[in-house]
Coordinates of C-alpha atoms and ligand atoms in Angstrom, one line a residue:
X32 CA -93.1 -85.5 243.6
X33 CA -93.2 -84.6 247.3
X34 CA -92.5 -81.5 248.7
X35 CA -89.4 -82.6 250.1
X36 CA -88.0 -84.3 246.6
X37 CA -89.4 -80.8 245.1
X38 CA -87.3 -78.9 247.6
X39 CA -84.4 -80.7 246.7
X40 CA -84.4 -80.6 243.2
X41 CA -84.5 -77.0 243.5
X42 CA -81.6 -76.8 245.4
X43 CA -79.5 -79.3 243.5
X44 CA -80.5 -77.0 240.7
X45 CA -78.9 -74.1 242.1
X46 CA -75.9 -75.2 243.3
X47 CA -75.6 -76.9 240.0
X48 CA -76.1 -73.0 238.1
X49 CA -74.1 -71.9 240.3
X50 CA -71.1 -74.2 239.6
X51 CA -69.0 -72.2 237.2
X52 CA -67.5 -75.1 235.5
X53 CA -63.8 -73.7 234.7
X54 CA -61.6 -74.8 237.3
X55 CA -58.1 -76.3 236.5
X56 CA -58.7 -80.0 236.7
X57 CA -62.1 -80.5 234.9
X58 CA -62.1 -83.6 233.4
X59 CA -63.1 -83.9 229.9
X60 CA -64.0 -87.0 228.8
X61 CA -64.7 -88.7 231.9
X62 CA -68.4 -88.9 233.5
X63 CA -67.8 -86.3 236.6
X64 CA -70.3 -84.3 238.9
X65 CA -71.6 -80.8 237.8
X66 CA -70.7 -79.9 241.5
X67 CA -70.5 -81.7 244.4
X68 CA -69.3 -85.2 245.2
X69 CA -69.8 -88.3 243.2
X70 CA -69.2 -92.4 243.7
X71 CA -70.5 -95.6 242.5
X72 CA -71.7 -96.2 239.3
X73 CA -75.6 -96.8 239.2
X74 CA -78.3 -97.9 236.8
X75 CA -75.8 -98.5 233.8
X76 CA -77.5 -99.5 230.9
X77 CA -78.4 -99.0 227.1
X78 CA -82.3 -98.0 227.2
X79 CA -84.2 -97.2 224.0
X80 CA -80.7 -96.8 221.9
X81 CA -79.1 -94.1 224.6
X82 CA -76.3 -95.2 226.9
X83 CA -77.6 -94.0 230.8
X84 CA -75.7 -93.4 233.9
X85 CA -76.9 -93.0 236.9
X86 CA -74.0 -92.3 240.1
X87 CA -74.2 -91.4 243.6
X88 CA -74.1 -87.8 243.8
X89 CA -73.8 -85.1 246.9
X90 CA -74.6 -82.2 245.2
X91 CA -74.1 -79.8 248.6
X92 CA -70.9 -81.6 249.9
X93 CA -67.9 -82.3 248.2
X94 CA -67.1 -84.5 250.9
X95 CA -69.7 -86.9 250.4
X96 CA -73.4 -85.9 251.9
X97 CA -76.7 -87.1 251.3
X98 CA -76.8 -89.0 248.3
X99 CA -79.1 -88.8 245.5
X100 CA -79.0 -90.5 242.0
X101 CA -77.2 -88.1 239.6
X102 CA -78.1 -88.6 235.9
X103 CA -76.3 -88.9 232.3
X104 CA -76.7 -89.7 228.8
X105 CA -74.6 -90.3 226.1
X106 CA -74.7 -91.7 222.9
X107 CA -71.0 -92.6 222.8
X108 CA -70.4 -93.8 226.1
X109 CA -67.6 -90.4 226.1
X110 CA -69.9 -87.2 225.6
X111 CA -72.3 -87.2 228.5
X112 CA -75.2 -85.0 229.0
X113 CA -76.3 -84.1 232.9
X114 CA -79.5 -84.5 233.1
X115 CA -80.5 -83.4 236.5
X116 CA -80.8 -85.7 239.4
X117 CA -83.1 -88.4 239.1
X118 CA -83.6 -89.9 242.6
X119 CA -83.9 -87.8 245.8
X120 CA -84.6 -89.2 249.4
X121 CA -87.5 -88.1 249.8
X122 CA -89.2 -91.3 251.6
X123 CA -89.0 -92.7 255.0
X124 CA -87.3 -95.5 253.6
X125 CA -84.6 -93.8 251.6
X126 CA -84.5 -90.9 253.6
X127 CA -81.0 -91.4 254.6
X128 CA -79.8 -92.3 251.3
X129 CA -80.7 -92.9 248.0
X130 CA -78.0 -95.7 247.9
X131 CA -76.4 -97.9 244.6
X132 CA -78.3 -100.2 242.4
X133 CA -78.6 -101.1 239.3
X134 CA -81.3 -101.1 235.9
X135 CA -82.9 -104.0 234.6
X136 CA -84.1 -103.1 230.9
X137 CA -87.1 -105.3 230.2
X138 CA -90.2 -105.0 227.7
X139 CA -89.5 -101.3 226.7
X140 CA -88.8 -100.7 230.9
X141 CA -86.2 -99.5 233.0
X142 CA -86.4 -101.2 236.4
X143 CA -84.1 -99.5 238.6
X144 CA -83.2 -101.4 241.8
X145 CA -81.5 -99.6 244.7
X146 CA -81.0 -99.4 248.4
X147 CA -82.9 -96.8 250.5
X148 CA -80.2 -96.2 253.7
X149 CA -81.9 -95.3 257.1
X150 CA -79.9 -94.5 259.9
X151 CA -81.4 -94.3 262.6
X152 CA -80.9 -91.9 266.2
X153 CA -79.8 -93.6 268.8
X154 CA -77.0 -95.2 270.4
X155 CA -76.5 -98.1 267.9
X156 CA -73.3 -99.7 266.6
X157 CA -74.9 -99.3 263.0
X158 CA -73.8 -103.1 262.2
X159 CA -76.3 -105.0 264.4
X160 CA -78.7 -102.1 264.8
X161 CA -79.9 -99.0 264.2
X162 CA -79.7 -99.0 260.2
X163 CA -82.0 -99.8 257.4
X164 CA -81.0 -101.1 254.1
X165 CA -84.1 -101.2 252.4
X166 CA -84.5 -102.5 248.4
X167 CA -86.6 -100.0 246.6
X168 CA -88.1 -100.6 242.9
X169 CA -88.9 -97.6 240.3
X170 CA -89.9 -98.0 236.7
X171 CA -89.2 -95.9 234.0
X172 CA -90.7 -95.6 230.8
X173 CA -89.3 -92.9 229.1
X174 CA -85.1 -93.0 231.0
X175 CA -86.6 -89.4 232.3
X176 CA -89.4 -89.8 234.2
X177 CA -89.3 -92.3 237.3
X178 CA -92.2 -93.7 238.8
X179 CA -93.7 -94.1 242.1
X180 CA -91.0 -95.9 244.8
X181 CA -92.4 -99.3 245.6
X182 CA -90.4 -100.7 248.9
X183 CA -90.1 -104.4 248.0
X184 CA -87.5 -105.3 251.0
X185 CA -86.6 -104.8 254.6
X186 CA -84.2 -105.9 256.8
X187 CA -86.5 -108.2 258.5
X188 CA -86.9 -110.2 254.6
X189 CA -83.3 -111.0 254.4
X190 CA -82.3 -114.1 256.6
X191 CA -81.0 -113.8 260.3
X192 CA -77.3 -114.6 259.6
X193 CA -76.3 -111.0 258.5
X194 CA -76.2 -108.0 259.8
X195 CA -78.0 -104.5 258.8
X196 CA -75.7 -104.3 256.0
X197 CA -77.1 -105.4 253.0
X198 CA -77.1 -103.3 250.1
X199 CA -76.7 -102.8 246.2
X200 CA -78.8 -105.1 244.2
X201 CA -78.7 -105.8 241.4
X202 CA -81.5 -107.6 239.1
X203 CA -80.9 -110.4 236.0
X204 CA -83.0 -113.1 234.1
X205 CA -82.5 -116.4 233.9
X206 CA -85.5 -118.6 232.0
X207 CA -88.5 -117.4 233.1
X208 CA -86.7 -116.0 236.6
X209 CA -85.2 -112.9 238.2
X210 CA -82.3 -112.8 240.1
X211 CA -81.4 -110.2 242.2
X212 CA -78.0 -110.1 244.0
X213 CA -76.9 -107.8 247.1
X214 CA -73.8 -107.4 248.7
X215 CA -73.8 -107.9 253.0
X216 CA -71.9 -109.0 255.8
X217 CA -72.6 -111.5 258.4
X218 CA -73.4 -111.6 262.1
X219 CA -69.9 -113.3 261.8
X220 CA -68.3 -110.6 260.3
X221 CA -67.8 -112.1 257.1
X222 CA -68.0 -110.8 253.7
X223 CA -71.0 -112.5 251.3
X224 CA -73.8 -111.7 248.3
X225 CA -77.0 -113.0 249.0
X226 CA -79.5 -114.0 245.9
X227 CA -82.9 -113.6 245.7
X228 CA -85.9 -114.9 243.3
X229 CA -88.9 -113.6 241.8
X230 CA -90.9 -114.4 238.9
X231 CA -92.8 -110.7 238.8
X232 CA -90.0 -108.9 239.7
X233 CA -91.4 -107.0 242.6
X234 CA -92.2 -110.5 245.1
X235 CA -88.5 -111.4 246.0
X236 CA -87.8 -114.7 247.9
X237 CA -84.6 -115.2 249.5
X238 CA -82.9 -118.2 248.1
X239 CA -78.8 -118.6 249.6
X240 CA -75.8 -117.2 250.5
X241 CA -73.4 -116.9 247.8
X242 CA -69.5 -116.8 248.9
X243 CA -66.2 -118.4 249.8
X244 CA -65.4 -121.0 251.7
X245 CA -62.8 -119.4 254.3
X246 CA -63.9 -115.6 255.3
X247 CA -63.0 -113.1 252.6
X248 CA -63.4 -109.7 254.3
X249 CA -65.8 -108.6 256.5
X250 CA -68.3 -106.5 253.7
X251 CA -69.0 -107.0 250.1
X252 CA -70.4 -104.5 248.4
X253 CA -72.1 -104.0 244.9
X254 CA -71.8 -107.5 243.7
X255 CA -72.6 -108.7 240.1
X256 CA -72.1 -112.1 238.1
X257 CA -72.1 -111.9 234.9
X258 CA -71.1 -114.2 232.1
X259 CA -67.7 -113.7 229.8
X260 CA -66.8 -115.4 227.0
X261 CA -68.8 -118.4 228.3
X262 CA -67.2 -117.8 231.8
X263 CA -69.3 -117.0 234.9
X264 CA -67.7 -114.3 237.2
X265 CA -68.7 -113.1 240.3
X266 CA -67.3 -109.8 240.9
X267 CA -67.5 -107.8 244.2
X268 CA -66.0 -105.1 246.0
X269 CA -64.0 -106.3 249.5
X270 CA -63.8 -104.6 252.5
X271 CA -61.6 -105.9 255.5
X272 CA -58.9 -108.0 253.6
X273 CA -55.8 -108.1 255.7
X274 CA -52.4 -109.9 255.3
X275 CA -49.3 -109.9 253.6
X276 CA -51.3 -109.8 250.2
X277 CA -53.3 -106.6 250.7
X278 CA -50.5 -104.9 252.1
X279 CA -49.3 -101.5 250.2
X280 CA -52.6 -102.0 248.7
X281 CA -55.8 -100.0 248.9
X282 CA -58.6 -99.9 252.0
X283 CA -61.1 -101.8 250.1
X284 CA -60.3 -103.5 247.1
X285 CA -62.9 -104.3 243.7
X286 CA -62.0 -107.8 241.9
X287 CA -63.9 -110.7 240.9
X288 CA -63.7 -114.8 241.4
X289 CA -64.2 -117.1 238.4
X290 CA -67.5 -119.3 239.2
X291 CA -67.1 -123.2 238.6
X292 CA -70.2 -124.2 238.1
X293 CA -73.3 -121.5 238.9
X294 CA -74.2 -119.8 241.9
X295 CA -77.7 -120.4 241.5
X296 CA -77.1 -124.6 242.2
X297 CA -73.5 -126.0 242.7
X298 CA -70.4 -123.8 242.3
X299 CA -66.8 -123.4 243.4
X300 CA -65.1 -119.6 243.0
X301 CA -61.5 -119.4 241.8
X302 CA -58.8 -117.2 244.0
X303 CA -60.1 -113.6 244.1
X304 CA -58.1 -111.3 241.3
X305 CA -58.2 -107.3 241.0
X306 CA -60.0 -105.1 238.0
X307 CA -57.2 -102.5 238.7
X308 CA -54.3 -101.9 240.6
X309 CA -53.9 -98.1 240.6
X310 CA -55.1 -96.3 243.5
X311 CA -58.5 -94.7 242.4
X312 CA -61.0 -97.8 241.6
X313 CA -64.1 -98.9 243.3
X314 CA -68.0 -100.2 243.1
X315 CA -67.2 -101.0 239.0
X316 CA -70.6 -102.3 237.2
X317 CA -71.0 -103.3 233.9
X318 CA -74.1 -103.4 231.6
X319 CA -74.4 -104.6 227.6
X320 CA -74.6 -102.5 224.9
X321 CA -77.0 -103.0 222.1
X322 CA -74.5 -103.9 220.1
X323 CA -73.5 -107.2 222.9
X324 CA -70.3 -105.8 224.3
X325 CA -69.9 -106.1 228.0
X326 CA -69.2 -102.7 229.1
X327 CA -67.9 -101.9 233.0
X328 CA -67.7 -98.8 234.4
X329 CA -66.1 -98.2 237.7
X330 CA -65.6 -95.5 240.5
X331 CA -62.2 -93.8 240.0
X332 CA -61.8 -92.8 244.2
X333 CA -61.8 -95.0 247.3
X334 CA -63.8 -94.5 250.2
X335 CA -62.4 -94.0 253.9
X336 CA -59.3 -93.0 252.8
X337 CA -57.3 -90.4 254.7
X338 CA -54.0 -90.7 253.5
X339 CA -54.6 -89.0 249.9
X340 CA -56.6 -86.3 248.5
X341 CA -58.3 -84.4 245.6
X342 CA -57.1 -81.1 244.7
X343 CA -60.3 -80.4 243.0
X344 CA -61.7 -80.1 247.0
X345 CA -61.1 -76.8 246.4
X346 CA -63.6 -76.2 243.3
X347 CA -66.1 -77.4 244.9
X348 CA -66.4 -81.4 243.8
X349 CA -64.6 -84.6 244.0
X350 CA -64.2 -87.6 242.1
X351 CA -65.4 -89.1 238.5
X352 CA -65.9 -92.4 237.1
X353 CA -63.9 -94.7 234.6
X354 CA -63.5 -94.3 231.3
X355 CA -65.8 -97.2 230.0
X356 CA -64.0 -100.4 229.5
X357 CA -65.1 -103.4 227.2
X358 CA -64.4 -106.6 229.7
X359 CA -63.6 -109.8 227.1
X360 CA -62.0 -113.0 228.2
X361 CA -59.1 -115.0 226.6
X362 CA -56.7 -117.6 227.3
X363 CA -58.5 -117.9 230.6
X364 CA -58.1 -114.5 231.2
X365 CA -60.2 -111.3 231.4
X366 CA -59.1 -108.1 229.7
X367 CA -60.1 -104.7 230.0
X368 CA -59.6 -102.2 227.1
X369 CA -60.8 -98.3 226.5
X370 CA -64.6 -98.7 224.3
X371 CA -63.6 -98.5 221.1
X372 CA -65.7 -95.3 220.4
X373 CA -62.6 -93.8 221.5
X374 CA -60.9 -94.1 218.4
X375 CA -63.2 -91.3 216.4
X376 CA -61.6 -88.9 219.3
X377 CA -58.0 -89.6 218.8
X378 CA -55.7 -87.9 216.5
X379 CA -51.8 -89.3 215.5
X380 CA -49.4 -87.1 216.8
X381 CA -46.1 -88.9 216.2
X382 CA -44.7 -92.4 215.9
X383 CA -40.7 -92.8 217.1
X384 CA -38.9 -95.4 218.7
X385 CA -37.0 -96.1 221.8
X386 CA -38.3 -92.5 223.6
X387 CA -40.7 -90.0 223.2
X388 CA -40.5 -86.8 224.9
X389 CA -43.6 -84.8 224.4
X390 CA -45.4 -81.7 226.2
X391 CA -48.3 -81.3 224.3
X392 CA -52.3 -81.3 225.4
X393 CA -54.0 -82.1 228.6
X394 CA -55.8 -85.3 227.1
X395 CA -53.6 -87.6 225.4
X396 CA -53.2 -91.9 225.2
X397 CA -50.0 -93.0 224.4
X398 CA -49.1 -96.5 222.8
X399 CA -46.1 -98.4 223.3
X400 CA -46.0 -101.7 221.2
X401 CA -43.7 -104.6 221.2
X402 CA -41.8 -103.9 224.1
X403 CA -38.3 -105.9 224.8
X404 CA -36.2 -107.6 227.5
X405 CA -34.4 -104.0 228.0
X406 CA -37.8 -102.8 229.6
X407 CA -40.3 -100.3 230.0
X408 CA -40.4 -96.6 232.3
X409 CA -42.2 -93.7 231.9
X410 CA -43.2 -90.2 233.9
X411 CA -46.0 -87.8 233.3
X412 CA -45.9 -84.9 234.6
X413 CA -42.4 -84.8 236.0
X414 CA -44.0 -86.8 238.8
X415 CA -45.7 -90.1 238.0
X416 CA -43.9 -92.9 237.3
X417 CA -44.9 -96.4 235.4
X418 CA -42.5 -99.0 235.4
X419 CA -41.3 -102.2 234.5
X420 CA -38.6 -104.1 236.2
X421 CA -37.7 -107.4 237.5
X422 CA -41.6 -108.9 236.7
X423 CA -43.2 -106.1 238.8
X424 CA -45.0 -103.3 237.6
X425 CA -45.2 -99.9 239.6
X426 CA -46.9 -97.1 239.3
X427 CA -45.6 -94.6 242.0
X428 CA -45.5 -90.9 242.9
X429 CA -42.0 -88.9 243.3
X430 CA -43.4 -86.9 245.8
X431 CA -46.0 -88.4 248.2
X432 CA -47.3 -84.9 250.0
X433 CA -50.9 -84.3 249.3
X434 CA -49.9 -80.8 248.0
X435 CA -48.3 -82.0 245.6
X436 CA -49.0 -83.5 241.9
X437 CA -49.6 -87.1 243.9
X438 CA -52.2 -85.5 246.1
X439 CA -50.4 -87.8 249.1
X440 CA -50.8 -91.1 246.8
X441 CA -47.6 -93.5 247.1
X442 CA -46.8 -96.6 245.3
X443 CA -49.0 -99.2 243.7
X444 CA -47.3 -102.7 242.3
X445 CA -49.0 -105.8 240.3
X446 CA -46.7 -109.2 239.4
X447 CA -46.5 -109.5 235.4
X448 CA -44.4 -112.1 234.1
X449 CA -43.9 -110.2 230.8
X450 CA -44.4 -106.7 229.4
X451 CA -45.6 -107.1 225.9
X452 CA -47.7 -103.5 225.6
X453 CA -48.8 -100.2 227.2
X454 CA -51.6 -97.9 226.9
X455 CA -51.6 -94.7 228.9
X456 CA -55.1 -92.9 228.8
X457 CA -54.9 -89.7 230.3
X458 CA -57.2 -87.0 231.0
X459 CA -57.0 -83.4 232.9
X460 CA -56.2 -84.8 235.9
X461 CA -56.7 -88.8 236.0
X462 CA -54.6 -91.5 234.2
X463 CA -55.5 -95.3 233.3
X464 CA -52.9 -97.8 232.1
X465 CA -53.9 -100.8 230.2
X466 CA -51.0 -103.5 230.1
X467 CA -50.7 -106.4 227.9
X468 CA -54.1 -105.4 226.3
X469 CA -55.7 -105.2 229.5
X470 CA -54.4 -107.8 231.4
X471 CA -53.7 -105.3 234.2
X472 CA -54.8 -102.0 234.6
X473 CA -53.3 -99.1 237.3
X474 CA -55.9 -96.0 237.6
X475 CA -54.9 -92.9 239.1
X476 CA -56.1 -89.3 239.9
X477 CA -53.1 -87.1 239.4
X478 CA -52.6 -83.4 239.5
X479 CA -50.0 -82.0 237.3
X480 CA -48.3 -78.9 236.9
X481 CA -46.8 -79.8 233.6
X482 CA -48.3 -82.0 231.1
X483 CA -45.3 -83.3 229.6
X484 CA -45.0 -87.0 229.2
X485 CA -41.5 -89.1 229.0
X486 CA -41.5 -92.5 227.5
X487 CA -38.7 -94.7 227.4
X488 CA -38.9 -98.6 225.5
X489 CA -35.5 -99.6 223.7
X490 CA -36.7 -101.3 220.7
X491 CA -40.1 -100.9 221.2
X492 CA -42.7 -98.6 218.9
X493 CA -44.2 -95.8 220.9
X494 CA -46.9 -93.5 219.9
X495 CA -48.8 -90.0 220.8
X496 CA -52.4 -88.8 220.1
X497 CA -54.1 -86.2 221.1
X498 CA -57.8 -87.0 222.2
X499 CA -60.2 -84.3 220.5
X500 CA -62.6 -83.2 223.1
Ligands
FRU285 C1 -69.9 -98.4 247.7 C2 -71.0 -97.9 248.6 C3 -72.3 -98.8 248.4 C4 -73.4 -97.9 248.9 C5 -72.9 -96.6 248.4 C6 -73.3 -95.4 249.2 O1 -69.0 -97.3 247.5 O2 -70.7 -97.9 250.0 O3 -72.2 -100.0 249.1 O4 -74.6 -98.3 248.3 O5 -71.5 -96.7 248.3 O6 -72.9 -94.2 248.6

């Protein structure tokens, strides 16, 4: 460790002691930052029967700073242990940024992958010049101790039609290859993945542009492909969609395309379709447990976005991840449901019909089964409202001012034929809703006053649990 990456871990330390760790809207079974600022998801993996992830972390800026590599454990994918920072930038080519990656878990090692952000001084547009994204290699042998930072890429390695944006990679095998995939975005301005080869892992050779046929966005960030159910998805997150569809929706958006065929030889990609609707998702990855399940993980926050806020500013950090979600496919479809270690948390409160009224715990899921023509509404908190009417759902704020319980946030709206099912996962101060067994999910940070959820399903079964934590 360099005296620089000593410095910091001192620091981080401290401000880490001296977060006090009882504010108001602490969430308490979702991944969140000791203090300090988190986003994307990194290094998700199972490693030596432990469940690790890595995030980016601003320790000394709830804002969003420098960013390191923040570290957790957890043997349940809902109980996570912080366990210190693992990556600092403390190198010339990370020294801007420990940016997102991912781990690659081979032969007893954890390879993690990631982007070392430079930005240089200078009057540069930070597109064409002035900015390094650099893809840096460390190895772990133990998930604590992280070796030596081998630079494998620079700019100058990945081919002349994109810009100094290229980031995120993120490392599979194949037969007796690696793949590596990073998001970028052209000198054209258009959104695409590139993938790379190597048979040692550390020798990368550029091999093609992965992306679709008319321009999609000018940036895509953290790309994966992964395979569901015996379908191949490609999943990225979007910057610069405009247009009647991506109206009333968020800045950037994180969704995948289905892949005809592969993208390491022929392929076609099937219309682009969201992992959430709510207004708080971003940079998901995903990773397999021992066990086989496809587990994804995603950002709850959005980037560059002025026009809502967190009131937990005012403790001192900002933003958490996900609760895990398994990712399964049927009927053509993917769904997305809570892991299931979830269940040895919850305890039956009540089952009624038609309404529930309840004001009882900060963490909570509520079930509503077999739901009929007469429809679907609910409202947590005296403020949030989810919705079904007319084939739409909404999920929408009463009040919209960024004082209040909506922190600014509006109205969010997905297209569902029928409403079969709800599941409302809420913690302190976030809420996911799982439709249809995870045909559609809204995720939300909220900030209530009152914790007292209305429920409203003619016919239908509803239920309450509290989740132990
Ligand atoms: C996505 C992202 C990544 C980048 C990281 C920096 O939210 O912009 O592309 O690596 O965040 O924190």
């Amino acid at each position: 460790m360099n005296v620089l990456a000593k410095d910091l871990k001192k620091q981080t330390e401290l401000v880490e002691r001296m977060a006090d760790g009882t504010d108001q809207f602490r969430q308490r079974f979702h991944l969140m930052p000791v203090t300090g600022w988190l986003n994307d998801p990194n290094g998700l993996c199972m490693f030596q029967g432990v469940c690790h992830a890595f995030f980016q972390y601003s320790p000394f800026d709830a804002e969003g700073g420098l960013k390191l590599w923040g570290h957790c454990t957890s043997a349940n994918m809902i109980d996570w242990r912080q366990e210190g920072a693992a990556l600092y930038p403390d190198s010339p080519f990370d020294c801007h940024g420990v940016y997102s990656g991912n781990a690659f878990v081979e032969d007893g090692r954890m390879y993690l992958y990631y982007t070392g952000n430079v930005k240089l001084d200078g009057d540069y547009d930070y597109i064409h010049a002035g900015r390094e994204g650099n893809t840096v290699l460390t190895v772990s042998g133990d998930g604590k101790t992280f070796g030596p930072k081998k630079l494998l890429m620079r700019n100058c390695d990945y081919p002349k039609s994109v810009t100094c944006h290229v980031r995120d990679p993120k490392v599979w095998k194949e037969g007796d290859r690696y793949y590596m995939i990073q998001g970028a975005r052209t000198v054209e301005d258009r959104g695409t993945a590139l993938l790379f080869v190597s048979s040692d892992r550390e020798t990368w050779t550029y091999l093609r542009q992965v992306t679709t046929r008319e321009k999609f966005g000018y940036m895509w960030e953290c790309p994966e492909y992964m395979e569901i159910g015996g379908r191949k998805v490609l999943s990225a997150s979007v910057q610069g969609l405009t247009g009647e569809a991506w109206k009333n929706r968020n800045v950037y958006q994180s969704g995948y395309f289905f892949v005809e065929g592969t993208i390491l030889g022929d392929y076609r990609l099937s219309e682009y379709r969201l992992w959430d609707y709510g207004f708080d998702f971003y940079a998901p990855q995903s990773f397999r447990t021992e066990d086989g399940r496809l587990i994804q993980i995603g950002w709850m926050g959005m980037p560059d976005c002025p026009e809502h806020t967190n009131h937990t500013l005012a403790d001192g950090w900002q933003h958490c991840f996900t609760f895990p979600r398994e990712i399964t496919e049927k009927d053509g479809m993917l769904l997305q449901s809570p892991v299931r270690e979830l269940e040895e948390k919850k305890e039956l409160v009540c089952t009624v019909r038609d309404r529930l009224c309840k004001e009882q715990g900060k963490t909570f899921e509520v079930g509503v089964k077999d739901i009929t023509e007469a429809g679907f509404r609910a409202v947590l908190a005296e403020e949030l409202v989810l919705e079904y009417r007319e084939g739409c759902f909404r999920m929408y704020f009463l009040h919209t001012e960024k004082e209040g319980v909506s922190g600014g946030r509006s109205m969010r709206c997905a297209d569902l034929p029928k409403l079969q099912e709800v599941k409302i996962l809420a913690d302190v101060s976030s809420v996911e809703v799982f439709l249809n067994g995870g045909e559609a999910v809204f995720s939300t940070r909220y900030y209530p006053n009152v914790y007292r959820v209305e429920a409203e399903a003619p016919g239908a079964e509803l239920r309450f649990w509290n989740i132990q934590k």
